[in-house]
XYZ file of C-alpha atoms in Angstrom:
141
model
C 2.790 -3.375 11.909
C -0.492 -5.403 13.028
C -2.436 -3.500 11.008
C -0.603 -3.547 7.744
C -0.584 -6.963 8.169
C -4.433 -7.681 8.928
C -4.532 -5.554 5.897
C -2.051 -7.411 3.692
C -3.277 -10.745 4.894
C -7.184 -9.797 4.296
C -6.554 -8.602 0.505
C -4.471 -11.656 0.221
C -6.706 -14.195 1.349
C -10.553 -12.343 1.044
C -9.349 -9.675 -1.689
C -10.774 -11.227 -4.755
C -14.323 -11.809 -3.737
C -14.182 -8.069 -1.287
C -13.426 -6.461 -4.565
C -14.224 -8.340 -7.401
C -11.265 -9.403 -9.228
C -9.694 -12.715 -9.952
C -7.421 -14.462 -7.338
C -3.963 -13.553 -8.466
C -3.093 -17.500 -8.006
C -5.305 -18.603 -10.846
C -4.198 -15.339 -13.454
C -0.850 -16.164 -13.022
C -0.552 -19.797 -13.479
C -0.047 -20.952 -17.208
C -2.795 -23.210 -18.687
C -5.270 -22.158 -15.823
C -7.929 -20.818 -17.617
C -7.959 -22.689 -21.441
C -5.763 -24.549 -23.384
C -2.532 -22.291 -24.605
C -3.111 -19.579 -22.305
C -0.272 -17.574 -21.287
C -0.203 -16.400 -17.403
C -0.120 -12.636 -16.839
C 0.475 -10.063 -14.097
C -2.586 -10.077 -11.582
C -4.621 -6.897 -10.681
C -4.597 -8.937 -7.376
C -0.838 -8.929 -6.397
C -0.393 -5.607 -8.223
C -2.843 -4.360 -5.588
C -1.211 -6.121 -2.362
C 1.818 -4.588 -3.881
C 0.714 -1.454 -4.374
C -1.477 -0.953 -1.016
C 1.862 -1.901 1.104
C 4.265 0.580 -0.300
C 1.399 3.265 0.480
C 0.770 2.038 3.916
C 4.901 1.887 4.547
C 5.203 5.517 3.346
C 2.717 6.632 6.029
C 3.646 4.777 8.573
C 6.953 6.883 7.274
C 5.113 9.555 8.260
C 3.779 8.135 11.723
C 7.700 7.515 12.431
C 9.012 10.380 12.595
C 7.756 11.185 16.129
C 8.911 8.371 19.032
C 7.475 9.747 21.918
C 3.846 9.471 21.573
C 3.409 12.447 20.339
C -0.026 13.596 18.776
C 0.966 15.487 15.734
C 3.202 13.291 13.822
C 3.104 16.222 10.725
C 5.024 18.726 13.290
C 8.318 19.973 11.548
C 7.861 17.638 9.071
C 8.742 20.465 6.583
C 12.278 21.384 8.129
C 13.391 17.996 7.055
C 13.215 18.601 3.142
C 15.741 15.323 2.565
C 12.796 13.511 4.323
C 10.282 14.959 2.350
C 11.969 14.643 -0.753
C 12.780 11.525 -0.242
C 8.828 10.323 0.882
C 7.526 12.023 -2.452
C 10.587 10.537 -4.876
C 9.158 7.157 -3.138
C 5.621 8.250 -4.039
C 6.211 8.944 -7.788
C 8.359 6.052 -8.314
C 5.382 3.952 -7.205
C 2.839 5.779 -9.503
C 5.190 4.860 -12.302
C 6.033 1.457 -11.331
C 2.535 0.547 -11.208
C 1.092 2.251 -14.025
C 3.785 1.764 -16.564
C 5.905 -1.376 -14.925
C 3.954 -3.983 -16.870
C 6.092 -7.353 -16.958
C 9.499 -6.012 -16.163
C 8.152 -4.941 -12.649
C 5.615 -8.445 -12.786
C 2.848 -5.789 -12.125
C -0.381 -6.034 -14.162
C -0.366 -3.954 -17.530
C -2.172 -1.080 -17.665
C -1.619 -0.556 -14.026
C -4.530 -0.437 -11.684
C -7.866 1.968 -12.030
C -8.683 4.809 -10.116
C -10.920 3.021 -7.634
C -7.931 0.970 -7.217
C -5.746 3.711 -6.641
C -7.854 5.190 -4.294
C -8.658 2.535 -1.907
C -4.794 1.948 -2.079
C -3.816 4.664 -0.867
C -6.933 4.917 1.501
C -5.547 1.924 3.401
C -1.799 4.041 3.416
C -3.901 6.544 5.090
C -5.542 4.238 7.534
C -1.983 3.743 9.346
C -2.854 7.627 10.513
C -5.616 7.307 12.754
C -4.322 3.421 13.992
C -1.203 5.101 15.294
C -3.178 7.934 17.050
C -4.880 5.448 18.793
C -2.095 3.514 19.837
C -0.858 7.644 20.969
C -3.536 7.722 23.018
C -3.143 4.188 24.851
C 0.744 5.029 25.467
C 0.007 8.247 26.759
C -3.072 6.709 29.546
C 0.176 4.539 30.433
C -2.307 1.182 29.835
């Protein structure tokens, strides 16, 4: 949980100028940028968005296991409901994001690859955090 939050809070706050889009605050507020302008879905929050749900489904993944153990992918196979259920989630996002537009209040067009990537690159980063925290549990500090 600490680290999907330094995460969430560091896209929220430093996001726009780490990776060079407009703060989702100013794209969505009406009249922000000219005169008549109509507010629309931020890359920003789309990305927040987006780079939770992949962190939540791998720290799905991380889960599974409650006693410190190492290898959180053991068995993870003889569960099918779990794995059907952690790749239904998986799609759905893809979807959401890419083809949600206003009736999700995601941006349209969805996000680029680079996007994608580093999205699902922080999802990933829950993997190693939790192996660490493994290893601290199991020296009993």
């Amino acid at each position: 949980a600490s680290y999907q939050i330094c995460v969430i809070m560091t896209l929220l706050f430093r996001g726009p100028e780490l990776l060079g889009f407009e703060p989702g605050d100013i794209v969505e507020k009406n009249n922000s940028k000219y005169e008549g302008y109509v507010a629309e879905n931020s890359v920003h929050y789309t990305f927040i968005f987006n780079a939770f749900v992949w962190m939540q489904l791998f720290n799905e993944v991380n889960c599974r296991n409650l006693q410190g153990e190492f290898n959180v992918f053991k068995g993870m196979f003889r569960n099918w409901l779990f794995v059907f259920i952690l790749f239904a989630t998986g799609i759905i996002q893809i979807l959401m994001i890419q083809y949600g537009s206003h009736a999700l209040h995601v941006h349209e067009g969805g996000l680029s690859m680079e996007h994608w990537l580093l999205c699902v690159a922080l999802g990933v980063g829950s993997l190693p955090v939790q192996q660490v925290i493994n290893f601290f549990v199991a020296q009993n500090i």
